[in-house]
Amino acid sequence: MEVLKKTMLFATGFLTFFLTIHAKTYAQLPALDPGRYDTTWWNRTPIRLIQTNLREIDALMDVDAYIKSIEDASANVVLLNVGGIVANYPTKLPFHYKNTYMKGDLVGELLKRLHARGIKVLGRFDVSKINESLAAKKPEWLYVGTDGKNVNYNGQVHTCVNGGYQQQYTFDILKETIESYDLDGIFFNMPGYTTSDYSGVYHGICQCDNCKKRFLDSTGTTLPVKEDMNDPVFRKYNAFRKTTSEELFKKVGDAIKKQNPKLIICTYTDAGVDLTRSESSSWLTSDYEWNYFSTDHVKRVLGSYKDRTPSNLLQYFLAIGYRHIATSPNISRTWVLENMLNGAPLDVYVIGTLANQEDRRFIPVMNDIYRFHKTNEKLFANIQQVSKVGLIRGSGEEYKGMIKLLSEEHIMYDVIEPASVGNARAPRKLADYDALILGDVSTMDDKFISTVDDYVKNGGKILATGFTSTKDAIGNPTHQIRLLSLGTEAGFHVFKKAKSTYLKVSESDKAALGAKNFADFDLMMMYGDFLKCRTKGNAKGYLKLLPETMFGPPEKSYYTSSEITDFPGLVSNDFGKGRAVFIPWQIGAQYHFKGHYAHKALFVSAVKDLLKLEGTLVTDASPLIEMTHLANRNGAFEWIGMLNHSGQIGASLLEPVAIQNTTIRFQPAKPVKELRLMRSGKSVKFRKANGWIECVVPEVRDFEMLVCLYE
């Protein structure tokens, strides 16, 4: 107990010391003028959002305590439940279920109190379910599983995208609330086709009459009953449900904007939104937490759309099945800090209110981060990433592995959604990037293909992996590698994933790829599908496929030279003024799976030795430090973010271990007068040479921000 007291005293003392120092530091920066990105209050602005997902019983809450908890958190935006499953206001609509615990007007009271404090309010709606008492009167509104039954979960029945509740009655609910309340925005939960319940039970593709008719009318095909991307009918259905979901949401969005143009729209889709919602969350699985969850989610919005902002929430609770306890405060801290250090809004989501949490361990940590953000909010206004690499988002595991590799190597990068490539809404043109990475971006239409090939032809560099460019716009296999810049014959055969498969590294490979990186190994693990392809023209192939060697018994664990094929594991090709490197297997997924040094060595060689990519930032930082580099668009400042990912061992998520003496070299946009560490409140000595700045950051505890003040 005595040790615990001393630890708590130290933590409290450190926090008090930090806040005192920090207030003095920021007081010397009032002249900074970040400017405005646009005329909105929400785009590229310092938002601190708290979502209180109110339960029915929260209608009985202590409103004073609720308001105080929001103010203590330094929040400037609140998201709270208005309608849908439960109406938290006195609705007059017959098919809108009113909260039976509510005595007055919960929404009206909270909205008035929050607005009086300058806090904006987004109203939450969920029309994916309807109370069973109302559902019984409108069976034509409901989802029907492949077993022919509706889904009733704790008295709430699933509705269908193509049913009357979502297609018509939603508009009545929105009209009533928008007329009655001066909300600042609308959030929709669970848009689109919902096929699983809260227990994770899958009920199949909706078989209601509305879905059957609409799919038949749209495609001339009978509705499938099984999700299988190898089935061409399901591929049509997959495109159909995306199109119909986006069509409905666009109609809803247009109706909202027509009734009140100032309202912003937030949900989990890319269609018709201002804030794109996503979640960093823990789950009841044996998998370890995805450390880069928030970085992944916010970068893909910031790098793809200039007119949208990410609204990536931290799910406060441990998992869907354990809503009343919090996940580890250390991974929660990491996910919130990733939002902040990538220049995105802070966003935390709780069930109930901040004031009535039964597990409060993370709340002081959250309040500290939010307070830091509020104190320094000028540094988070009108900023953009400083990067020369664009990562085009591909398949899940490959994409995650690429994020991990880029982060560990401290290569600054943007994430670009495939749909935004060449789009006028993209914040940057492809030509602005020195290199693009296409990690298993298999689904590409002809325009996408020609855009990337033209980029290379005009001097760009790409690293492509896996099945990139082998499927059409809706995922139909073309059985061809369609990117001409990759330097391979169009046709290929697939070697299916098999144990004891390797890539043989020859001495000539080492000479071309960097002898130092490959000095200690001659074989590389290859445990995934592999495209057996042939080079063409002047393209050069490296590494050779060595498939399915013997691995048992020990006496038979060997291979002979005759088993080594001539299929390359990497292809390098000069195309026009640019260059392409193609790795015809999922190197990112392999690295995400095992984190093997050989895969990292090949990635580094591809990027630095073959593509000759020169970074914007050079550092000896530990791979455990995730780094970001952002600059103010108004030319007022720039800063480098440093996030300490240490402290994780297996499933345990412990306090980060302070990392000492990190050297950083970078090229600032303007001559530098001073470098400041905003977390510790210290100035840093630096030296200048040939337009570069070099300094040493003495310590990174949980995070640090190195701010450049210009002359």
XYZ file of C-alpha atoms in Angstrom:
711
model
C 0.000 0.000 0.000
C 2.857 2.387 0.842
C 4.437 1.753 -2.566
C 1.090 2.454 -4.240
C 0.738 5.731 -2.342
C 4.235 6.826 -3.383
C 3.498 5.919 -7.007
C 0.265 7.890 -6.975
C 1.982 10.875 -5.350
C 4.706 10.778 -8.010
C 2.155 10.593 -10.823
C 0.122 13.466 -9.354
C 3.249 15.525 -8.779
C 4.527 14.915 -12.309
C 1.175 15.915 -13.806
C 1.068 19.116 -11.725
C 4.672 19.911 -12.669
C 3.956 19.258 -16.334
C 0.865 21.447 -16.423
C 2.669 24.335 -14.667
C 5.662 24.208 -17.007
C 3.432 23.750 -20.015
C 1.262 26.767 -19.221
C 4.388 28.940 -19.028
C 5.684 27.541 -22.328
C 2.488 28.162 -24.238
C 2.132 31.656 -22.811
C 5.130 32.630 -24.961
C 3.431 31.542 -28.207
C 0.387 33.850 -28.509
C 1.575 35.489 -31.732
C 1.148 32.319 -33.776
C -1.539 32.756 -36.401
C -2.530 29.359 -37.840
C -5.105 30.884 -40.178
C -8.199 29.000 -41.323
C -8.439 26.038 -43.654
C -11.935 27.025 -44.816
C -15.062 28.695 -43.430
C -16.353 25.653 -41.530
C -16.043 25.105 -37.777
C -15.211 21.423 -38.191
C -12.703 20.903 -41.035
C -9.001 20.818 -40.031
C -9.882 22.506 -36.737
C -8.989 21.480 -33.151
C -12.030 19.381 -32.221
C -12.273 17.567 -28.873
C -15.325 15.318 -29.072
C -16.954 13.206 -26.374
C -19.692 10.748 -27.340
C -21.977 9.820 -24.472
C -24.063 6.928 -25.748
C -27.007 7.423 -23.435
C -28.933 4.434 -22.143
C -32.664 4.596 -21.410
C -31.956 4.919 -17.665
C -29.684 7.924 -18.259
C -32.852 9.987 -18.642
C -32.702 9.994 -14.809
C -29.123 11.355 -14.736
C -27.751 14.209 -12.656
C -27.543 16.787 -15.446
C -25.221 19.055 -13.444
C -22.726 16.199 -13.026
C -23.006 15.408 -16.751
C -22.209 18.991 -17.765
C -19.321 19.242 -15.286
C -17.752 16.016 -16.593
C -17.852 17.394 -20.151
C -16.231 20.652 -19.047
C -13.587 18.772 -17.001
C -12.714 16.889 -20.195
C -12.140 20.174 -22.109
C -14.533 18.915 -24.804
C -15.877 21.355 -27.369
C -18.207 18.905 -29.158
C -20.617 16.358 -27.647
C -22.399 13.548 -29.475
C -25.520 12.266 -27.690
C -28.566 10.113 -28.424
C -31.581 11.872 -29.909
C -33.687 9.320 -31.747
C -34.109 6.098 -33.666
C -34.118 3.107 -31.345
C -35.169 5.369 -28.466
C -36.423 8.959 -28.678
C -34.933 11.060 -25.873
C -37.374 13.862 -26.559
C -41.220 13.998 -26.505
C -41.796 12.732 -30.051
C -45.267 12.932 -31.556
C -44.589 10.305 -34.219
C -46.525 7.036 -33.732
C -43.658 4.794 -34.875
C -40.889 6.478 -32.891
C -40.428 4.755 -29.525
C -40.219 7.289 -26.666
C -37.917 6.701 -23.686
C -40.221 5.508 -20.882
C -37.748 6.682 -18.195
C -37.853 10.270 -19.446
C -40.061 12.751 -17.557
C -39.430 15.929 -19.529
C -37.259 16.662 -22.559
C -33.753 15.251 -22.101
C -32.436 16.383 -25.484
C -33.810 19.886 -25.047
C -32.280 20.334 -21.603
C -28.827 18.979 -22.519
C -28.720 20.966 -25.752
C -29.542 24.214 -23.959
C -26.976 23.640 -21.204
C -24.167 22.592 -23.574
C -24.749 25.403 -26.040
C -24.648 27.906 -23.172
C -21.049 26.760 -22.585
C -20.053 27.059 -26.226
C -20.099 23.282 -26.763
C -21.512 22.036 -30.056
C -23.895 19.082 -30.111
C -24.267 16.277 -32.660
C -27.469 14.244 -32.448
C -27.194 10.462 -32.647
C -29.754 8.429 -34.592
C -29.947 4.670 -35.175
C -32.611 3.400 -37.569
C -31.091 -0.065 -37.965
C -33.536 -1.382 -35.334
C -37.040 -0.646 -34.078
C -38.793 -1.560 -30.833
C -40.611 -4.886 -31.016
C -43.965 -3.302 -30.101
C -43.779 -1.198 -33.257
C -42.083 -3.819 -35.431
C -45.034 -6.173 -35.012
C -47.246 -3.646 -36.793
C -44.884 -3.172 -39.751
C -43.360 -6.523 -40.817
C -42.598 -5.126 -44.279
C -39.995 -2.821 -42.694
C -37.919 -5.656 -41.263
C -34.771 -7.586 -42.125
C -35.304 -11.289 -42.879
C -32.451 -13.736 -42.341
C -31.663 -16.695 -44.566
C -33.653 -18.797 -42.088
C -36.743 -16.748 -42.970
C -36.923 -15.076 -39.554
C -36.606 -11.544 -38.227
C -33.881 -10.727 -35.704
C -35.102 -9.590 -32.290
C -32.283 -8.654 -29.908
C -33.365 -7.515 -26.437
C -36.652 -6.283 -27.827
C -35.128 -4.399 -30.768
C -35.863 -5.798 -34.233
C -33.506 -5.323 -37.204
C -34.872 -3.172 -40.031
C -33.853 -3.399 -43.700
C -32.213 -0.756 -45.871
C -34.856 -1.365 -48.537
C -37.821 -1.340 -46.141
C -40.169 1.548 -45.445
C -38.709 2.465 -42.054
C -35.303 3.335 -43.472
C -36.541 4.456 -46.893
C -39.371 6.748 -45.711
C -39.988 6.960 -41.960
C -36.417 8.044 -41.197
C -37.189 11.306 -42.978
C -40.174 11.910 -40.678
C -38.006 11.407 -37.577
C -35.323 13.745 -38.885
C -37.844 16.402 -39.913
C -39.379 16.429 -36.445
C -36.077 16.697 -34.591
C -34.485 19.264 -36.893
C -37.582 21.475 -36.595
C -37.561 21.137 -32.807
C -33.860 21.397 -31.899
C -30.932 23.591 -32.911
C -28.461 20.750 -33.351
C -25.036 21.319 -34.900
C -24.908 17.996 -36.698
C -26.412 14.550 -37.221
C -24.707 11.207 -36.616
C -26.088 7.917 -37.925
C -25.127 4.655 -36.252
C -24.908 1.375 -38.183
C -25.890 2.577 -41.670
C -26.240 0.028 -44.452
C -26.972 -3.689 -44.379
C -26.747 -5.199 -40.872
C -26.413 -8.980 -40.964
C -25.112 -9.788 -37.460
C -26.493 -9.111 -34.000
C -24.666 -7.781 -30.928
C -23.587 -11.286 -29.949
C -21.821 -11.625 -33.282
C -24.327 -14.161 -34.606
C -24.499 -13.949 -38.388
C -28.005 -14.156 -39.871
C -27.139 -13.947 -43.562
C -28.017 -11.811 -46.566
C -31.422 -10.175 -46.083
C -34.135 -12.170 -47.877
C -37.033 -9.750 -47.412
C -39.373 -9.139 -50.361
C -38.032 -5.606 -50.817
C -34.447 -6.849 -51.223
C -35.449 -9.682 -53.542
C -37.418 -7.392 -55.834
C -34.894 -4.562 -55.895
C -31.946 -6.870 -56.618
C -33.863 -8.671 -59.372
C -34.935 -5.366 -60.940
C -31.378 -4.025 -60.717
C -29.428 -7.037 -61.965
C -31.924 -9.480 -63.446
C -30.545 -12.029 -60.991
C -31.987 -13.868 -58.015
C -30.735 -12.723 -54.620
C -27.840 -14.892 -53.348
C -28.024 -16.607 -49.958
C -24.284 -16.951 -49.278
C -21.475 -14.417 -49.058
C -18.742 -15.726 -51.351
C -16.479 -13.432 -53.355
C -15.720 -16.349 -55.687
C -19.388 -16.287 -56.737
C -20.030 -13.741 -59.549
C -23.636 -13.279 -58.344
C -22.438 -12.345 -54.874
C -19.946 -9.920 -56.386
C -22.907 -8.244 -58.078
C -24.745 -8.213 -54.756
C -21.718 -6.752 -53.000
C -21.722 -3.866 -55.479
C -25.534 -3.615 -55.185
C -25.563 -3.210 -51.409
C -22.810 -0.591 -51.583
C -24.677 1.360 -54.244
C -28.066 1.156 -52.520
C -26.627 2.073 -49.105
C -24.863 5.109 -50.527
C -27.943 6.089 -52.521
C -30.107 6.047 -49.384
C -27.573 7.911 -47.322
C -27.189 10.561 -50.007
C -30.979 11.036 -50.028
C -30.973 11.367 -46.249
C -28.054 13.805 -46.360
C -29.720 15.929 -49.036
C -32.903 16.074 -46.959
C -30.977 17.167 -43.865
C -29.045 19.873 -45.718
C -32.213 21.119 -47.410
C -33.973 21.503 -44.079
C -30.948 23.029 -42.314
C -27.822 23.662 -44.430
C -25.628 24.344 -41.378
C -25.993 20.796 -40.038
C -22.974 18.578 -40.558
C -23.373 14.854 -41.194
C -21.316 12.088 -39.621
C -21.369 8.337 -40.101
C -19.253 5.328 -41.087
C -19.598 5.631 -44.871
C -17.676 7.723 -47.391
C -20.832 8.920 -49.126
C -22.442 12.245 -48.296
C -20.640 12.954 -45.018
C -18.666 15.807 -43.501
C -17.144 13.796 -40.644
C -16.157 10.216 -41.509
C -16.723 7.998 -38.464
C -14.479 5.058 -37.527
C -13.505 3.215 -34.352
C -10.358 2.247 -32.498
C -11.507 -0.578 -30.289
C -10.628 -3.698 -28.393
C -12.362 -7.019 -29.047
C -12.859 -10.338 -27.285
C -10.332 -12.208 -29.389
C -6.928 -13.756 -28.812
C -5.368 -11.280 -31.249
C -3.213 -8.545 -29.786
C -4.405 -4.978 -30.150
C -3.698 -3.211 -33.461
C -1.285 -0.549 -32.220
C -1.776 1.717 -35.252
C -5.583 1.625 -35.205
C -6.119 5.396 -35.025
C -3.234 6.264 -37.347
C -4.794 3.942 -39.928
C -8.261 5.472 -39.600
C -7.423 9.170 -39.552
C -4.719 9.084 -42.220
C -7.030 7.461 -44.741
C -9.476 10.395 -44.463
C -6.920 13.207 -44.212
C -4.961 11.805 -47.157
C -8.002 11.237 -49.367
C -10.436 14.121 -48.919
C -9.924 17.843 -48.553
C -13.582 18.407 -47.637
C -13.971 15.770 -44.917
C -12.572 15.329 -41.435
C -11.974 12.033 -39.627
C -14.098 11.366 -36.565
C -12.239 8.353 -35.212
C -13.456 7.384 -31.773
C -11.705 5.582 -28.976
C -14.096 2.908 -27.735
C -13.721 3.390 -23.988
C -15.086 0.000 -22.973
C -13.234 -3.314 -23.269
C -15.471 -4.988 -25.856
C -19.081 -5.238 -27.027
C -19.715 -8.019 -24.506
C -18.128 -5.997 -21.672
C -19.547 -2.504 -21.981
C -19.222 -1.629 -18.275
C -15.432 -1.868 -17.919
C -12.681 0.020 -19.717
C -9.957 -1.328 -21.947
C -6.313 -0.790 -20.978
C -5.627 2.911 -20.368
C -2.265 2.461 -22.092
C -3.616 1.329 -25.447
C -6.424 3.881 -25.090
C -3.817 6.595 -24.564
C -1.961 5.435 -27.664
C -5.061 5.500 -29.852
C -6.140 8.975 -28.695
C -2.603 10.324 -29.133
C -2.428 8.910 -32.665
C -5.473 11.024 -33.513
C -3.806 14.100 -32.067
C -0.329 13.602 -33.517
C -1.764 13.078 -37.000
C -3.658 16.367 -36.749
C -7.108 14.790 -36.354
C -9.877 15.508 -33.827
C -9.788 13.860 -30.422
C -12.747 11.531 -29.969
C -13.752 9.275 -27.059
C -16.947 7.240 -26.780
C -18.511 5.935 -23.559
C -21.659 3.990 -22.772
C -23.686 6.178 -20.412
C -21.899 9.332 -19.264
C -18.406 10.234 -18.110
C -19.860 10.861 -14.663
C -21.333 7.391 -14.128
C -18.519 5.117 -15.358
C -17.818 2.217 -12.993
C -14.291 1.848 -14.405
C -12.687 5.298 -14.338
C -8.991 4.452 -14.823
C -8.642 6.152 -18.214
C -10.610 9.329 -17.477
C -7.698 11.263 -15.848
C -5.435 10.237 -18.755
C -8.057 11.352 -21.256
C -8.574 14.667 -19.439
C -4.800 15.269 -19.476
C -4.558 14.728 -23.254
C -7.661 16.807 -23.962
C -6.316 19.596 -21.705
C -2.979 19.533 -23.556
C -4.835 19.791 -26.841
C -6.977 22.690 -25.618
C -3.966 24.562 -24.205
C -2.098 24.178 -27.510
C -5.012 24.181 -29.911
C -3.372 26.702 -32.255
C -0.832 23.992 -33.083
C -3.637 21.685 -34.257
C -5.400 24.179 -36.527
C -5.043 24.267 -40.314
C -2.218 21.713 -40.480
C -1.183 19.104 -43.030
C 1.170 16.147 -43.221
C 4.690 16.666 -44.572
C 5.300 13.509 -46.599
C 6.574 12.317 -49.957
C 5.037 8.835 -49.882
C 1.411 7.942 -50.595
C 0.159 4.559 -49.345
C -2.863 3.529 -51.398
C -5.058 1.408 -49.168
C -5.270 -2.226 -50.230
C -6.256 -5.494 -48.553
C -6.409 -5.643 -44.771
C -3.351 -7.574 -43.597
C -1.115 -6.262 -46.366
C -2.225 -2.720 -45.613
C -1.566 -3.159 -41.887
C 1.879 -4.550 -42.581
C 2.736 -1.578 -44.763
C 1.692 0.829 -42.010
C 3.859 -1.109 -39.560
C 6.877 -1.107 -41.895
C 6.587 2.582 -42.752
C 6.119 3.552 -39.110
C 9.033 1.484 -37.826
C 11.279 2.914 -40.540
C 10.067 6.463 -39.792
C 9.044 7.093 -43.380
C 6.481 9.897 -43.450
C 3.427 8.892 -45.496
C -0.184 9.706 -46.349
C -2.894 7.072 -46.753
C -4.987 7.371 -49.915
C -8.319 5.637 -50.501
C -8.397 4.012 -53.968
C -11.627 5.848 -54.824
C -9.928 9.214 -54.300
C -7.042 8.588 -56.706
C -7.334 11.221 -59.412
C -10.424 12.685 -57.717
C -10.827 16.468 -57.489
C -11.718 16.096 -53.791
C -8.285 14.661 -52.977
C -6.100 17.064 -50.952
C -3.014 16.381 -53.081
C -2.259 15.318 -56.640
C -0.374 12.071 -57.194
C 2.412 14.077 -58.823
C 3.069 15.684 -55.421
C 4.406 12.353 -54.138
C 7.864 10.988 -54.859
C 6.553 7.442 -54.459
C 3.322 5.469 -54.153
C 2.859 2.128 -52.418
C 0.097 -0.162 -53.660
C -0.107 -2.982 -51.138
C -2.249 -5.681 -52.750
C -4.603 -3.152 -54.387
C -6.232 -5.860 -56.470
C -9.466 -4.089 -57.483
C -8.721 -1.371 -60.044
C -10.788 0.011 -62.899
C -9.215 1.082 -66.205
C -8.994 4.746 -65.174
C -7.170 3.825 -61.977
C -4.747 1.657 -63.972
C -3.940 4.377 -66.492
C -3.599 7.031 -63.757
C -0.938 5.003 -61.943
C 0.894 4.050 -65.155
C 0.921 7.693 -66.239
C 2.264 8.681 -62.819
C 5.236 6.330 -63.284
C 5.736 7.285 -66.910
C 6.047 10.921 -65.848
C 8.745 10.222 -63.278
C 6.943 8.714 -60.299
C 8.023 5.638 -58.385
C 5.799 2.822 -57.135
C 6.087 -0.257 -54.973
C 3.281 -2.704 -55.763
C 2.681 -6.009 -53.990
C 0.453 -9.070 -54.052
C -2.422 -9.212 -56.538
C -2.322 -5.501 -57.385
C -4.250 -4.674 -60.623
C -5.563 -8.220 -61.194
C -9.314 -7.546 -60.641
C -11.834 -5.188 -62.229
C -13.863 -2.448 -60.536
C -16.210 -4.812 -58.664
C -13.685 -7.520 -57.867
C -14.041 -9.872 -60.831
C -10.696 -11.609 -61.506
C -9.143 -10.627 -64.831
C -6.334 -13.227 -64.556
C -3.935 -10.541 -65.759
C -1.469 -8.125 -64.212
C -2.827 -4.970 -65.825
C -0.351 -2.323 -64.670
C 2.082 -1.998 -67.570
C 4.633 -0.199 -65.420
C 5.340 -3.338 -63.364
C 7.408 -4.910 -66.132
C 5.784 -8.344 -66.212
C 3.889 -10.361 -68.756
C 0.150 -9.930 -68.224
C -0.563 -13.611 -67.576
C 0.333 -15.381 -64.351
C -0.363 -18.516 -62.343
C -1.029 -18.606 -58.627
C 1.081 -20.711 -56.326
C -1.185 -21.278 -53.324
C 0.040 -20.687 -49.803
C 2.037 -23.655 -48.517
C 4.381 -24.347 -45.618
C 8.137 -24.560 -46.051
C 8.093 -22.251 -49.070
C 10.945 -19.757 -49.392
C 12.580 -17.201 -51.588
C 16.192 -17.985 -52.437
C 18.546 -15.003 -52.104
C 21.576 -15.249 -54.407
C 24.831 -13.319 -54.184
C 23.825 -11.241 -57.216
C 20.543 -10.435 -55.456
C 22.490 -9.214 -52.450
C 24.710 -7.029 -54.602
C 21.669 -5.343 -56.166
C 19.531 -5.113 -53.044
C 22.211 -4.126 -50.545
C 24.715 -6.656 -49.265
C 24.636 -5.295 -45.722
C 20.903 -5.891 -45.254
C 21.124 -9.447 -46.574
C 24.517 -10.453 -45.204
C 23.283 -13.029 -42.707
C 20.645 -14.999 -44.600
C 20.179 -16.728 -47.948
C 16.536 -17.780 -47.600
C 13.399 -15.783 -46.845
C 10.065 -17.099 -45.566
C 7.229 -16.907 -48.113
C 3.984 -18.104 -46.545
C 1.202 -16.823 -48.765
C -0.218 -16.882 -52.272
C 2.432 -16.072 -54.876
C 2.000 -14.823 -58.442
C 4.222 -16.859 -60.724
C 4.954 -14.271 -63.383
C 7.564 -13.532 -66.041
C 9.483 -10.324 -66.611
C 9.410 -8.569 -69.948
C 11.548 -5.990 -71.722
C 14.396 -4.679 -69.583
C 12.724 -5.507 -66.269
C 14.963 -7.345 -63.785
C 13.917 -10.145 -61.482
C 15.401 -10.870 -58.062
C 14.992 -13.710 -55.562
C 13.663 -17.066 -56.749
C 10.662 -19.061 -55.560
C 11.554 -22.250 -53.682
C 8.226 -24.018 -53.138
C 7.138 -26.592 -50.551
C 10.482 -28.020 -49.481
C 10.570 -31.056 -47.205
C 10.396 -30.280 -43.483
C 10.035 -33.638 -41.811
C 11.382 -35.809 -40.455
C 14.605 -33.879 -39.678
C 16.605 -36.267 -41.830
C 14.553 -35.176 -44.862
C 14.610 -31.414 -44.141
C 16.635 -30.249 -47.121
C 16.249 -29.159 -50.727
C 18.332 -29.396 -53.870
C 19.206 -26.691 -56.389
C 16.873 -28.265 -58.929
C 13.887 -27.281 -56.769
C 14.643 -23.574 -57.073
C 12.361 -22.113 -59.743
C 13.091 -19.109 -61.944
C 9.973 -17.208 -60.840
C 11.088 -13.868 -59.330
C 10.098 -12.740 -55.848
C 10.757 -9.110 -56.811
C 10.740 -7.299 -60.150
C 12.312 -3.893 -60.823
C 11.378 -2.016 -63.969
C 12.179 1.380 -65.482
C 9.054 2.755 -67.139
C 9.176 6.086 -68.917
C 10.889 8.533 -66.582
C 9.965 6.531 -63.470
C 10.493 3.174 -61.856
C 8.309 0.392 -60.474
C 9.144 -2.369 -58.030
C 6.748 -5.313 -57.927
C 6.733 -7.906 -55.134
C 4.282 -10.569 -56.382
C 3.277 -11.715 -52.883
C 2.070 -10.020 -49.715
C 5.231 -8.874 -47.986
C 3.248 -6.532 -45.719
C 0.953 -9.312 -44.537
C 3.990 -11.510 -43.881
C 5.570 -8.778 -41.765
C 2.330 -8.107 -39.895
C 2.066 -11.855 -39.221
C 5.574 -12.511 -37.892
C 7.522 -9.253 -37.942
C 10.491 -11.053 -39.479
C 13.687 -9.083 -40.068
C 14.189 -10.548 -43.563
C 10.898 -9.096 -44.785
C 11.798 -5.702 -43.383
C 15.221 -5.933 -45.059
C 13.565 -6.567 -48.425
C 11.084 -3.720 -47.936
C 13.873 -1.296 -47.019
C 15.940 -2.396 -50.014
C 12.996 -1.975 -52.365
C 12.266 1.532 -51.126
C 15.760 2.872 -50.535
C 18.077 0.909 -52.849
C 15.847 0.274 -55.863
C 13.445 3.230 -55.762
C 16.122 5.537 -54.315
C 13.565 7.215 -52.089
C 14.990 10.058 -50.018
C 13.148 10.746 -46.776
C 12.024 14.101 -45.449
C 13.170 13.103 -41.982
C 16.226 11.139 -40.822
C 16.435 9.732 -37.317
C 18.004 7.081 -35.123
C 14.723 6.787 -33.226
C 13.681 3.402 -31.908
C 11.134 1.594 -34.107
C 8.930 1.821 -31.009
C 8.563 5.558 -31.583
C 5.923 6.437 -34.152
C 6.696 9.787 -35.757
C 4.615 12.318 -37.648
C 5.614 15.579 -39.336
C 2.993 18.275 -39.803
C 3.122 21.879 -40.978
C 0.735 24.781 -40.699
C -0.741 25.772 -44.070
C -0.449 29.432 -43.080
C 3.322 29.051 -42.665
C 3.211 29.825 -38.933
C 4.949 26.687 -37.615
C 5.653 22.995 -38.102
C 6.115 20.166 -35.643
C 7.239 16.584 -35.317
C 5.143 14.249 -33.202
C 6.710 11.339 -31.314
C 4.568 8.580 -29.789
C 6.119 5.953 -27.528
C 4.688 2.488 -28.287
C 6.761 0.636 -25.689
C 5.151 -1.155 -22.755
C 3.383 -3.976 -24.596
C 4.392 -7.571 -23.906
C 2.024 -10.177 -25.222
C -1.517 -9.248 -24.195
C -0.302 -6.988 -21.376
C -0.455 -3.279 -22.137
C 1.796 -1.603 -19.594
C 3.089 1.931 -19.025
C 5.504 3.077 -21.767
C 9.204 3.051 -20.908
C 10.903 6.429 -21.415
C 13.158 6.461 -24.507
C 16.269 8.618 -24.258
C 18.330 10.753 -26.635
C 16.705 10.515 -30.052
C 18.506 12.333 -32.876
C 16.329 13.954 -35.543
C 17.379 15.610 -38.817
C 14.856 17.335 -41.099
C 14.448 20.132 -43.598
C 12.171 22.861 -42.197
C 9.973 24.942 -44.465
C 11.506 28.183 -43.147
C 14.595 29.245 -41.192
C 14.220 28.129 -37.581
C 14.574 30.429 -34.580
C 13.764 27.969 -31.824
C 12.758 24.338 -31.190
C 10.369 23.605 -28.328
C 9.314 20.320 -26.716
C 5.686 20.931 -25.798
C 5.140 17.922 -23.526
C 8.171 18.577 -21.305
C 8.133 22.345 -21.794
C 11.821 22.567 -22.720
C 13.747 24.307 -25.464
C 16.120 22.159 -27.517
C 19.529 23.085 -28.866
C 20.008 22.499 -32.592
C 22.443 23.004 -35.404
C 21.957 24.013 -39.025
C 23.707 22.546 -42.064
C 22.791 22.829 -45.758
C 19.146 23.604 -45.051
C 18.805 20.760 -42.541
C 18.179 21.022 -38.815
C 19.616 18.460 -36.388
C 18.758 18.094 -32.717
C 18.549 15.545 -29.916
C 15.289 14.972 -28.055
C 16.389 14.074 -24.511
C 13.385 11.946 -23.564
C 10.046 10.684 -24.826
C 7.785 9.369 -22.076
C 4.299 8.836 -23.497
C 4.597 11.373 -26.321
C 6.392 14.515 -27.342
C 5.910 17.343 -29.824
C 8.950 19.102 -31.265
C 7.683 22.499 -32.437
C 9.614 24.717 -34.886
C 9.335 28.441 -34.353
C 10.491 30.346 -37.402
C 12.707 33.424 -37.597
